CSV table of C-alpha atoms and ligand atoms in Angstrom, one decimal:
chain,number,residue,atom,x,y,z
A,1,UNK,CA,33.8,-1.1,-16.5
A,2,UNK,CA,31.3,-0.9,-14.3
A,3,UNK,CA,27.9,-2.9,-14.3
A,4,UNK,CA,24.6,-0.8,-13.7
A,5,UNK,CA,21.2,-1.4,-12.9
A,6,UNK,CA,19.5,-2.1,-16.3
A,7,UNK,CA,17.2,0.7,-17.6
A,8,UNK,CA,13.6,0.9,-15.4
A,9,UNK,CA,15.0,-1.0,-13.0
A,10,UNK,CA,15.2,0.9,-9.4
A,11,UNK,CA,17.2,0.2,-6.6
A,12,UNK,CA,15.1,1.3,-3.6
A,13,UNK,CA,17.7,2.8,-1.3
A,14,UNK,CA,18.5,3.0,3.0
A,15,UNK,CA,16.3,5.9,3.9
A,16,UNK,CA,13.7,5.4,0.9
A,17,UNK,CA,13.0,2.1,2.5
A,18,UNK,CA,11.6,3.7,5.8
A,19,UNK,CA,9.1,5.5,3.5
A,20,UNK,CA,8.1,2.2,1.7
A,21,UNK,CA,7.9,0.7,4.6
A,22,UNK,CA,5.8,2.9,6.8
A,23,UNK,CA,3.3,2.5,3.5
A,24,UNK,CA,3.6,-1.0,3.7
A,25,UNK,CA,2.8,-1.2,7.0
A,26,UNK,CA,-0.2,1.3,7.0
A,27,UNK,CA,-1.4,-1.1,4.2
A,28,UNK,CA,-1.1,-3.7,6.0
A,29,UNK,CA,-3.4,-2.4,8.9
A,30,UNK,CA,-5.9,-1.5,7.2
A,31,UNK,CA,-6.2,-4.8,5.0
A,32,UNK,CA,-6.6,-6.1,8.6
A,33,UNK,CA,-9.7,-3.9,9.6
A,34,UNK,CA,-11.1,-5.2,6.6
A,35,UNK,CA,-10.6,-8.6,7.2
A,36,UNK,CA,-8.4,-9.5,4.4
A,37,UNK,CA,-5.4,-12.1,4.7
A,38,UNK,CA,-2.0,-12.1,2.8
A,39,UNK,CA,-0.9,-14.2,0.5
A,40,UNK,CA,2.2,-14.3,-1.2
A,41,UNK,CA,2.9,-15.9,-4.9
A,42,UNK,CA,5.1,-16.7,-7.2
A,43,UNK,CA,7.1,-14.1,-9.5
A,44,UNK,CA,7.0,-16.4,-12.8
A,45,UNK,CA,4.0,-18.2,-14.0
A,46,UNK,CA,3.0,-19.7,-17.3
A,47,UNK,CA,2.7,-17.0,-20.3
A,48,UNK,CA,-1.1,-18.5,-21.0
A,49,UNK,CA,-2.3,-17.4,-18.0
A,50,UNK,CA,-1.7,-13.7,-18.6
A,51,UNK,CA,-2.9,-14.4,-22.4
A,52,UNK,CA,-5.9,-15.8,-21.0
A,53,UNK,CA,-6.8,-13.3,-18.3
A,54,UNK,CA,-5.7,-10.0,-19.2
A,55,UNK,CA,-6.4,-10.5,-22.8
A,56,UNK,CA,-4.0,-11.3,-25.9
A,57,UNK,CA,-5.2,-8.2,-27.9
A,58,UNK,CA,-4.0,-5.9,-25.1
A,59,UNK,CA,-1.3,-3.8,-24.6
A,60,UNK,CA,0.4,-5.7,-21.9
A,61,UNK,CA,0.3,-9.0,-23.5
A,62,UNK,CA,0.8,-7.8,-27.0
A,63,UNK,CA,4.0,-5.9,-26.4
A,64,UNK,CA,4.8,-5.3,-22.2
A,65,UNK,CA,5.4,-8.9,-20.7
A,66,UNK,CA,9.0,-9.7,-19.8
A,67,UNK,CA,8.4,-13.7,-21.3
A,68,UNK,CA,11.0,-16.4,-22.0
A,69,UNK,CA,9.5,-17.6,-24.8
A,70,UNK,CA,11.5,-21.1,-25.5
A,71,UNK,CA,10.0,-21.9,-21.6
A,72,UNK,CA,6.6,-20.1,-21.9
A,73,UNK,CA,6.8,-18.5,-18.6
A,74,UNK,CA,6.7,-14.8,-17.8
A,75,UNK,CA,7.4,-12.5,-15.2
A,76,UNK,CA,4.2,-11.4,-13.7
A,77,UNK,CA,2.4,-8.0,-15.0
A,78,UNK,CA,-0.2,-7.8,-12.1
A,79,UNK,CA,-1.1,-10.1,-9.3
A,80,UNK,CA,-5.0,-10.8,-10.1
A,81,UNK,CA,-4.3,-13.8,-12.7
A,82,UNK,CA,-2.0,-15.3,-10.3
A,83,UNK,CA,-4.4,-14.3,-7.0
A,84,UNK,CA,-7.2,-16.3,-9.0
A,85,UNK,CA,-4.5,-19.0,-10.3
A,86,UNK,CA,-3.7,-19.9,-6.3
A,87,UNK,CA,-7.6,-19.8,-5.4
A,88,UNK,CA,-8.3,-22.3,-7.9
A,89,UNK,CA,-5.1,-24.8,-7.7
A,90,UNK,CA,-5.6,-24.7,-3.9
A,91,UNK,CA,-9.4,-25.0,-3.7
A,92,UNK,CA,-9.5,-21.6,-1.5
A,93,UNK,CA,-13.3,-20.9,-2.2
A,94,UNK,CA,-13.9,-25.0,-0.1
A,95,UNK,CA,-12.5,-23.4,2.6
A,96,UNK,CA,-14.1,-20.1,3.0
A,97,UNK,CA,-17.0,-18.6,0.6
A,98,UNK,CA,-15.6,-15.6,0.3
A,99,UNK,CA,-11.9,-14.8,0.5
A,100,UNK,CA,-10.2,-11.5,1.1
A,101,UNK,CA,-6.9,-11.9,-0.1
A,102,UNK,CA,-4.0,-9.5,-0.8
A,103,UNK,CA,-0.4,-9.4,-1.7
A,104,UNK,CA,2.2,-6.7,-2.1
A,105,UNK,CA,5.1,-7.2,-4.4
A,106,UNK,CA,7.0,-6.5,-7.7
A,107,UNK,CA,5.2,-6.6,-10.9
A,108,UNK,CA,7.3,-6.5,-14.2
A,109,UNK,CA,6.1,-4.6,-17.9
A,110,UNK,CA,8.5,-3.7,-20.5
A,111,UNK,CA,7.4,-0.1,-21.0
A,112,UNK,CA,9.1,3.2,-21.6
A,113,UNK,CA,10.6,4.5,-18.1
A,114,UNK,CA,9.1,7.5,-17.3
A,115,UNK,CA,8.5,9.5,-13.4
A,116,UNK,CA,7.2,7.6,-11.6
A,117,UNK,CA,6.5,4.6,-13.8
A,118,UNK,CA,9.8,1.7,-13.7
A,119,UNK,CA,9.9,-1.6,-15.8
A,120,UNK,CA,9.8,-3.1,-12.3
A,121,UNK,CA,7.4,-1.8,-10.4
A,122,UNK,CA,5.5,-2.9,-7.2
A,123,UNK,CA,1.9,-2.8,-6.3
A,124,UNK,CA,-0.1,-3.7,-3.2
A,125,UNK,CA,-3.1,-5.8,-4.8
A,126,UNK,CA,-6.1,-6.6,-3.1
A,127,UNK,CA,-9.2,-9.5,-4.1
A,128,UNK,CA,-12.3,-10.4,-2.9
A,129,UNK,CA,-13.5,-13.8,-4.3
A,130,UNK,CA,-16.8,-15.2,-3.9
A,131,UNK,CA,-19.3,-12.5,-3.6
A,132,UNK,CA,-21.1,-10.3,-6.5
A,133,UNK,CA,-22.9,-8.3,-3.8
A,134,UNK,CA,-22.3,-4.5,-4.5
A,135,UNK,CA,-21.4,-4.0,-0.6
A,136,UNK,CA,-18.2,-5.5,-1.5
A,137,UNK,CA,-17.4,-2.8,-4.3
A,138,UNK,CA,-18.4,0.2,-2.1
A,139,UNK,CA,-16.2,-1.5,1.2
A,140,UNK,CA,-13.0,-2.3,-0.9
A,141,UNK,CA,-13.7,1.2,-2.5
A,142,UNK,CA,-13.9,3.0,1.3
A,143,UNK,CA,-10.7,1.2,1.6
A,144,UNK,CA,-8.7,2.1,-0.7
A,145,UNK,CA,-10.1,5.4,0.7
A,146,UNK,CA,-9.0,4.9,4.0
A,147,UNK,CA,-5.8,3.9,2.9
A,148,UNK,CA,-5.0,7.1,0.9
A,149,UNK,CA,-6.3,9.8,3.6
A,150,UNK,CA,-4.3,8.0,6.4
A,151,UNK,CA,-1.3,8.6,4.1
A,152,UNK,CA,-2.3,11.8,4.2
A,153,UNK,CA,-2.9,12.2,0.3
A,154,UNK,CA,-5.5,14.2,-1.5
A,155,UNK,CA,-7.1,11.9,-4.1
A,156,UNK,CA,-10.6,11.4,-5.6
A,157,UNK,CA,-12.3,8.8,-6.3
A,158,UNK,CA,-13.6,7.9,-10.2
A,159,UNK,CA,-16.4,5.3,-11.0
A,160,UNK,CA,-17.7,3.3,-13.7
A,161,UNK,CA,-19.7,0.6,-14.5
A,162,UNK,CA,-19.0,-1.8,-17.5
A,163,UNK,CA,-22.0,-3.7,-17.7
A,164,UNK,CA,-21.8,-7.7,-18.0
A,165,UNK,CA,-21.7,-9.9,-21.1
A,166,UNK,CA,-25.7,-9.3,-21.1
A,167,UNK,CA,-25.4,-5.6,-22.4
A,168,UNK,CA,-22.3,-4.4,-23.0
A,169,UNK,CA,-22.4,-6.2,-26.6
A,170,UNK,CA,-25.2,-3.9,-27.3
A,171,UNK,CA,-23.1,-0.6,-26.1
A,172,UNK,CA,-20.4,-2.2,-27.9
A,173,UNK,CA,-22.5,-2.6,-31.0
A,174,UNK,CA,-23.4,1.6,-31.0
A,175,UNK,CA,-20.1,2.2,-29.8
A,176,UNK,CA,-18.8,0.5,-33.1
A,177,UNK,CA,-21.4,2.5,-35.2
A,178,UNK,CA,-20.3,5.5,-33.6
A,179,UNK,CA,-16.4,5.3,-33.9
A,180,UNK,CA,-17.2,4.1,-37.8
A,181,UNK,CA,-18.4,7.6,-38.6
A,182,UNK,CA,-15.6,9.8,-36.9
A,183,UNK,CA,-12.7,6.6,-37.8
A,184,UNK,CA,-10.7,9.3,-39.9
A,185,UNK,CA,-10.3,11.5,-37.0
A,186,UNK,CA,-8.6,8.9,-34.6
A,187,UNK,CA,-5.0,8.2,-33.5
A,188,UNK,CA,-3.5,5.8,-35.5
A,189,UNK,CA,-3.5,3.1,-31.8
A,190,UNK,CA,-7.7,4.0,-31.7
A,191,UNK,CA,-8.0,3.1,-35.4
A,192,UNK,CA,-6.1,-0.5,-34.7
A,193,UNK,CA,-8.3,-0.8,-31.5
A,194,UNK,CA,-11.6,-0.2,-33.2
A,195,UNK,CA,-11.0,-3.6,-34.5
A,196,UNK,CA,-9.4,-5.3,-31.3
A,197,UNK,CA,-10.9,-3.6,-28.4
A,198,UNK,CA,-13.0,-0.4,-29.1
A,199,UNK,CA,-13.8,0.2,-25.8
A,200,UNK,CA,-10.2,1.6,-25.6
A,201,UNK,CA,-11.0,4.4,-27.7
A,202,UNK,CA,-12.7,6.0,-25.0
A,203,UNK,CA,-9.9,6.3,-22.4
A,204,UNK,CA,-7.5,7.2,-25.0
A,205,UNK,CA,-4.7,10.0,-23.8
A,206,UNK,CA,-4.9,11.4,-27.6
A,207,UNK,CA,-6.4,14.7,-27.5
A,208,UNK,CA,-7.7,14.3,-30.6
A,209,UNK,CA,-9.6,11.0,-29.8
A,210,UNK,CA,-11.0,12.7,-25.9
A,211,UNK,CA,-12.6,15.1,-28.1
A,212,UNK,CA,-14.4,12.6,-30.3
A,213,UNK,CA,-15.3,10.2,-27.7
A,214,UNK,CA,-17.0,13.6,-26.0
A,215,UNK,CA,-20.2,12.8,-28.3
A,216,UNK,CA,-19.9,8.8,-28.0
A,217,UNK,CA,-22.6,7.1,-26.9
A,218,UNK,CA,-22.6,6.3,-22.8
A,219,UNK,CA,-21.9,2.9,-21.1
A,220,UNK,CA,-24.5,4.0,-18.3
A,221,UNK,CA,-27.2,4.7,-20.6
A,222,UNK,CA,-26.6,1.0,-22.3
A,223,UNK,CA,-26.7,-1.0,-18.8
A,224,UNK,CA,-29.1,-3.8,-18.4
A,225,UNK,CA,-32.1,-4.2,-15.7
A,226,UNK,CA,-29.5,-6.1,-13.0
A,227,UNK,CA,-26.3,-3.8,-13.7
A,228,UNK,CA,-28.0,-0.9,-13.3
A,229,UNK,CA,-29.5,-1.6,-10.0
A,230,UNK,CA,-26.2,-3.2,-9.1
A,231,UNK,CA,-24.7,0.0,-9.8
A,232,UNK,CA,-27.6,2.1,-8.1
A,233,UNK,CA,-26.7,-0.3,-5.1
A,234,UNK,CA,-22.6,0.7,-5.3
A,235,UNK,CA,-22.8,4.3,-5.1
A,236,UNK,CA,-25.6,3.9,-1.9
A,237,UNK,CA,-22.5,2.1,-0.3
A,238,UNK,CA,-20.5,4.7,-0.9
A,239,UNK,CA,-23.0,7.6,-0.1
A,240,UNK,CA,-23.4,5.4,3.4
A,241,UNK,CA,-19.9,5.2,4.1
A,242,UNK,CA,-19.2,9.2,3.1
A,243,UNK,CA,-17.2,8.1,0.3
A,244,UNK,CA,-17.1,10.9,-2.2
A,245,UNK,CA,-16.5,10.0,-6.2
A,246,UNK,CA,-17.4,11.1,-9.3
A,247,UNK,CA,-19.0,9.2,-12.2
A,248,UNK,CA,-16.1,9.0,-15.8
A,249,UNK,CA,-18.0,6.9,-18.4
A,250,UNK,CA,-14.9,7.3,-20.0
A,251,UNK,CA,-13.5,4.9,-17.9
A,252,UNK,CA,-12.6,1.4,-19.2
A,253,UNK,CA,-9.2,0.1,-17.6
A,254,UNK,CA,-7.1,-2.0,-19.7
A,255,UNK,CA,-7.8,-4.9,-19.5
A,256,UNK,CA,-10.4,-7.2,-20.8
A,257,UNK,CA,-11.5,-8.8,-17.6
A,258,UNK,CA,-13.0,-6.5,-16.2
A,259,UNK,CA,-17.6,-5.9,-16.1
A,260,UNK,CA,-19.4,-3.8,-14.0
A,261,UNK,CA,-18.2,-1.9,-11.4
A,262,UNK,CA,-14.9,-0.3,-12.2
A,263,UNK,CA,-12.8,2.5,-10.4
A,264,UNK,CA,-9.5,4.3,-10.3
A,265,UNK,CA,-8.0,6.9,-7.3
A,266,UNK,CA,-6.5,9.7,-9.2
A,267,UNK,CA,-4.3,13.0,-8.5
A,268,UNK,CA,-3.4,15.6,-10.3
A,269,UNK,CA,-0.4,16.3,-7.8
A,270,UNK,CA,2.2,14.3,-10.5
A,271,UNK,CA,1.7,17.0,-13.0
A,272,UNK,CA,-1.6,15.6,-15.4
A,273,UNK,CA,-4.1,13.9,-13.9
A,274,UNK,CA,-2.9,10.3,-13.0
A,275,UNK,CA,-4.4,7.6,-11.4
A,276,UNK,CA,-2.4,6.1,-8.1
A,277,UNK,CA,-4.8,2.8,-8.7
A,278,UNK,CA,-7.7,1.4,-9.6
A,279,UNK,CA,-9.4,-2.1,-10.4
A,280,UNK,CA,-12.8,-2.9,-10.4
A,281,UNK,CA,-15.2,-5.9,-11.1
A,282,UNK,CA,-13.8,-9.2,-13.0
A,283,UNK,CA,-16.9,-11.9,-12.6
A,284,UNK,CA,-16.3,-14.4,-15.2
A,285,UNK,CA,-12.4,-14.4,-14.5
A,286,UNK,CA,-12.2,-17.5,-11.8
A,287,UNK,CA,-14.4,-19.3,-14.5
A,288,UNK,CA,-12.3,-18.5,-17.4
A,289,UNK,CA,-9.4,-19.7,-15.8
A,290,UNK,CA,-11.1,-23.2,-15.2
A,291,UNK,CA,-12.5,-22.6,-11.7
A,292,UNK,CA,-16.0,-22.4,-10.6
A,293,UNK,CA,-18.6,-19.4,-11.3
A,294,UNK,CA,-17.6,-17.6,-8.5
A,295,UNK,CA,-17.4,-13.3,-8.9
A,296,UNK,CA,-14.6,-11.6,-7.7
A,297,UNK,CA,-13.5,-7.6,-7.6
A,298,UNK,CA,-10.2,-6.3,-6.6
A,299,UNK,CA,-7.6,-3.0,-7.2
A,300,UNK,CA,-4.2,-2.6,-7.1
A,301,UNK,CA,-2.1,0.6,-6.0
A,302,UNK,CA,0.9,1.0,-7.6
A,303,UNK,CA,4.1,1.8,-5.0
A,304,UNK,CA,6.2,4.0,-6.9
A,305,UNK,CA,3.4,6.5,-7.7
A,306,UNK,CA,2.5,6.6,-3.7
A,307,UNK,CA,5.9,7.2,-2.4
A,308,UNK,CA,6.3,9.8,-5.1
A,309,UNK,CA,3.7,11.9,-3.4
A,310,UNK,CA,4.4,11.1,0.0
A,311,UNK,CA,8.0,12.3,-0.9
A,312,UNK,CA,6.1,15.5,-2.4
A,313,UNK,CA,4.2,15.9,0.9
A,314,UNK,CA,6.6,15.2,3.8
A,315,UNK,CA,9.8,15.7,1.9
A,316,UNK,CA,13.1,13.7,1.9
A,317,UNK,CA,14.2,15.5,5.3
A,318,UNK,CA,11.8,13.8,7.5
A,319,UNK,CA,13.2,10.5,6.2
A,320,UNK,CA,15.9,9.6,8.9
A,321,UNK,CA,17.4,6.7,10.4
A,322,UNK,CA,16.4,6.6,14.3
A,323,UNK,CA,18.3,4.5,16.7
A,324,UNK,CA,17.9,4.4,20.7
A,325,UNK,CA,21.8,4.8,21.7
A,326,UNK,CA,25.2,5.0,20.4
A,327,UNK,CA,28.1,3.9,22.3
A,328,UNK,CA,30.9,5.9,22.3
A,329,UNK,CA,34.0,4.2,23.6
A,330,UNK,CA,37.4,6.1,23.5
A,331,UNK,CA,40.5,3.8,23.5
A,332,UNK,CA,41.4,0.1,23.1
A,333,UNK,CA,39.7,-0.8,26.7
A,334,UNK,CA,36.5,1.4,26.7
A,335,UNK,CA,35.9,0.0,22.6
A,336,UNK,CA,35.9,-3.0,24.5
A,337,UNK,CA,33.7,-3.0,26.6
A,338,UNK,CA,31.2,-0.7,24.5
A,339,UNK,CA,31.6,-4.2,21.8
A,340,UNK,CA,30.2,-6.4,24.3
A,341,UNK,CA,27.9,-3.8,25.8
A,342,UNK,CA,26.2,-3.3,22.7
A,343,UNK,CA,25.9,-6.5,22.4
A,344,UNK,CA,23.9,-7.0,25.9
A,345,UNK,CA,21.9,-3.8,24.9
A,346,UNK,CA,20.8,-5.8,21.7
A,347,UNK,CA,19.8,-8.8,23.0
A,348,UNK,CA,17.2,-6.9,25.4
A,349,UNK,CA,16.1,-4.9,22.1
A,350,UNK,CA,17.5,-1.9,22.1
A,351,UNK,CA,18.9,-0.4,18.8
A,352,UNK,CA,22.0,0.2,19.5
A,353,UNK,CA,25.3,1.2,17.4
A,354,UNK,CA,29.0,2.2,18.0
A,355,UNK,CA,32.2,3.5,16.1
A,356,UNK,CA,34.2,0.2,15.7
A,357,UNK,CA,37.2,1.4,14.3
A,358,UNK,CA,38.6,3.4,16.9
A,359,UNK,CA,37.9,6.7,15.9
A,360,UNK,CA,38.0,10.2,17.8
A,361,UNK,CA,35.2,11.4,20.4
A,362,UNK,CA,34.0,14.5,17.3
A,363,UNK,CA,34.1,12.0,15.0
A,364,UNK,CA,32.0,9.3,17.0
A,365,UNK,CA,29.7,12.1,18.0
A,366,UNK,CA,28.9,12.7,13.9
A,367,UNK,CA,28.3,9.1,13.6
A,368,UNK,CA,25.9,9.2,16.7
A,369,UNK,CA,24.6,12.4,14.9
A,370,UNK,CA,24.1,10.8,11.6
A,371,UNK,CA,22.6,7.7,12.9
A,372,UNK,CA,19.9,9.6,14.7
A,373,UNK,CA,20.6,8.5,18.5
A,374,UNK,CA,18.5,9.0,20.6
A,375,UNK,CA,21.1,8.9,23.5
A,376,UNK,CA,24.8,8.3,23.4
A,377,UNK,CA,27.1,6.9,25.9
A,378,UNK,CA,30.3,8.0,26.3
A,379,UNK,CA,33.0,6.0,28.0
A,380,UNK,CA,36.4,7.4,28.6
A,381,UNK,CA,39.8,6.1,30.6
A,382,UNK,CA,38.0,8.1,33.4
A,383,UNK,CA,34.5,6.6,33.4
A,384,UNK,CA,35.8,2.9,32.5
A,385,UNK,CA,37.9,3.6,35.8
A,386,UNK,CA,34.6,4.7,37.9
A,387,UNK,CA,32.9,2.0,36.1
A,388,UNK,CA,30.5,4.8,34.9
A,389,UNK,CA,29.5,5.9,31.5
A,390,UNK,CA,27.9,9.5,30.7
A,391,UNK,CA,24.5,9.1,28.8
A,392,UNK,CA,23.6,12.2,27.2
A,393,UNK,CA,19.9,12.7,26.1
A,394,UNK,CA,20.9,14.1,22.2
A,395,UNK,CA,17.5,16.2,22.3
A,396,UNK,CA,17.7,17.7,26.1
A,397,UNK,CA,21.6,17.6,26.0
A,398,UNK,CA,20.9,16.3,29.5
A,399,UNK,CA,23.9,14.0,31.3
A,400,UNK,CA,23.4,11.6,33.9
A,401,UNK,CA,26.1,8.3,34.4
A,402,UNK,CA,24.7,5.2,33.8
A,403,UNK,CA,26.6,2.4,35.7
A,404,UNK,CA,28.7,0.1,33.1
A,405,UNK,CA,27.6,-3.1,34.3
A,406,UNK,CA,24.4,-5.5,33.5
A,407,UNK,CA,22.6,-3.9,35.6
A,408,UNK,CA,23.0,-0.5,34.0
A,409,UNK,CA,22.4,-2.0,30.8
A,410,UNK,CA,19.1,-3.4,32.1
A,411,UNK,CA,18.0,-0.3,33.8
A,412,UNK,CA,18.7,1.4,30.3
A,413,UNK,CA,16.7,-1.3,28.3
A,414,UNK,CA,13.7,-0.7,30.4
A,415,UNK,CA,13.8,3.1,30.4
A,416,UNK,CA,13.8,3.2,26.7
A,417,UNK,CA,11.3,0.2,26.3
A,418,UNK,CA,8.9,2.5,28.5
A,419,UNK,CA,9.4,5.5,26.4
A,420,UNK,CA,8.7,3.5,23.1
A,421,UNK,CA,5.4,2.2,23.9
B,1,LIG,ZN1,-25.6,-6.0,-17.7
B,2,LIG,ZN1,-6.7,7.5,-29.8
């Protein structure tokens, strides 16, 4: 019988991976511009300190985490708890007072598969320890931004703030009061989280439950003297940078860490409005996990979701494999000589392939095809004997001969090193 990849689990296949990649990479340059350094981190960590961060009375701890239990150790569900783990057990915040960090890997929740959503899934997180200054929401904000229009997708930008330990218990409080009186209307999750975390209620999918929250009483209007100026000072960042949002007081995010600013980037191009990624404010978090009082904001973009709407955009066509020349050898001598040719071709960095099996000129030409050459060279009993090889330009259908010695090759190296930069 054979063994298949367990259910939510992807493989990301040759071809996909050029479109990961170019996101990846596009990521990557832009965390640059911004200043922000990678790091890289462990896959398992200790179960406590997803309890501890994300909160034990939420959905991903309650039911989500992939955990060993006789060890205590769990596969990571998001990279903030172990972004703030490292910055403590290493002491990041001695060496720089405010550190720009991201990392871009798989994240792991046992959830029911759906488009676009896979029990393994992969996010590009990014953190910024050290600073509470509302610049710092409004520039990682005009990133994530940045990083969406140069993709070339059409998103919008949703804000929030939660307030801070100082007044949210008093929106809490009214927001308690409030769900009390409707309580028989809920869904049956709401009326569990009224007890656990009512704040829930108001992002709840239930259409039932976005009806009643309709009339709840506002987060905005329950923020205290500091969290509303810090807010105030957010969306002047963004106004100053030409970031466009809107305002959702609906918005909560899932999990508990989170206080003032929050945000999410969401599209309606997957069918119902979803959000592509999102994070916000977590100030108390580095403290909580026994570090110093030091504030910290970060989001995270989840993979899957962006290459499904880049796929939507560009299309699977546009995905193909591009190499700089195929060599075509025909016969025992040419095959050769194209092995070791290759092999001088590679060394001075050109990508470069051939048929080694021995197969026929139409059939080497499909491979050439296939591979996406840029320009093949064919080598016959003829041109072996002249000790010349016909390079044909694949999108001109140009010939020229291209003597078969190191000199050739080199000559051939540069010409294509010219072309790609
Ligand atoms: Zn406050
Ligand atoms: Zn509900």
């Amino acid at each position: 019988m054979k063994v298949k990849a367990l259910n939510g689990f992807k493989d990301i296949l040759p071809g996909e991976t050029d479109l990961w990649r170019k996101v990846e990479d596009l990521a990557r340059d832009i965390f640059a511009r911004f200043n922000f350094s990678e790091i890289r981190l462990p896959i398992l960590e200790k179960t406590e300190l997803f309890a501890r961060s994300i909160g034990e009375t939420t959905d991903i701890v309650e039911k989500e985490m992939y955990t060993f239990v006789d060890k205590k150790i769990t596969m990571r569900p998001e990279a903030t708890a172990s972004v703030i783990r490292a910055y403590i057990e290493h002491g990041l915040y001695v060496k720089k007072p405010v550190q720009r960090l991201f990392t871009i890997g798989p994240m792991f929740r046992h959830e029911r598969p759906q488009q676009g959503r896979t029990r393994q899934f992969h996010q590009m997180s990014v953190e910024v320890l050290g600073s509470d200054n509302a610049r710092v929401d409004a520039e990682l904000m005009a990133m994530g931004s940045m990083l969406l229009s140069e993709l070339g997708l059409d998103i919008s930008l949703e804000m929030n703030s939660l307030g801070c330990p100082e007044c949210r218990p008093g929106f809490r409080t009214n927001l308690l009061a409030f769900l009390e009186e409707r309580k028989e209307e809920l869904c049956d999750d709401c009326k569990r989280r009224r007890s656990t975390n009512p704040l829930r209620v108001l992002d709840c999918k239930n259409p039932s439950c976005r009806q009643i929250v309709q009339d709840a009483p506002s987060i905005q209007e329950h923020l205290c003297q500091e969290c509303t100026s810090h807010f105030k000072a957010v969306r002047e960042g963004l106004d100053q940078l030409g970031i466009g949002y809107s305002l959702n007081k609906f918005m909560v995010r899932g999990l508990d860490y989170y206080c003032r600013t929050t945000f999410e980037f969401v599209t309606t191009d997957l069918g119902s409005q979803s959000a592509v990624g999102g994070g916000g404010r977590y100030d108390g978090l580095v403290e909580e996990l026994g570090g110093p009082k030091v504030p910290g904001i970060g989001f995270a973009m989840g993979m899957e979701r962006l290459i499904l709407l880049m796929l939507q955009k560009e299309g699977k066509e546009d995905l193909h494999a591009e190499i700089d020349l195929f060599v075509a050898g025909l016969g025992d001598d040419a095959s050769r000589l194209a092995f070791s040719m290759i092999h001088t071709l590679r060394k001075q960095g050109v990508d470069a392939a051939m048929d080694l099996d021995g197969r026929g000129l139409k059939s080497q030409m499909k491979q050439a095809d296939k591979a996406g050459a840029r320009y093949v060279l064919i080598i016959g009993g003829d041109e072996l004997a002249k000790g010349f090889g016909v390079l044909r330009n694949m999108a001109t259908q140009e010939q020229r001969e291209l003597p078969l010695n190191d000199e050739g090759m080199r000559v051939f190296a540069e010409s294509i090193s010219t072309v790609v930069s």
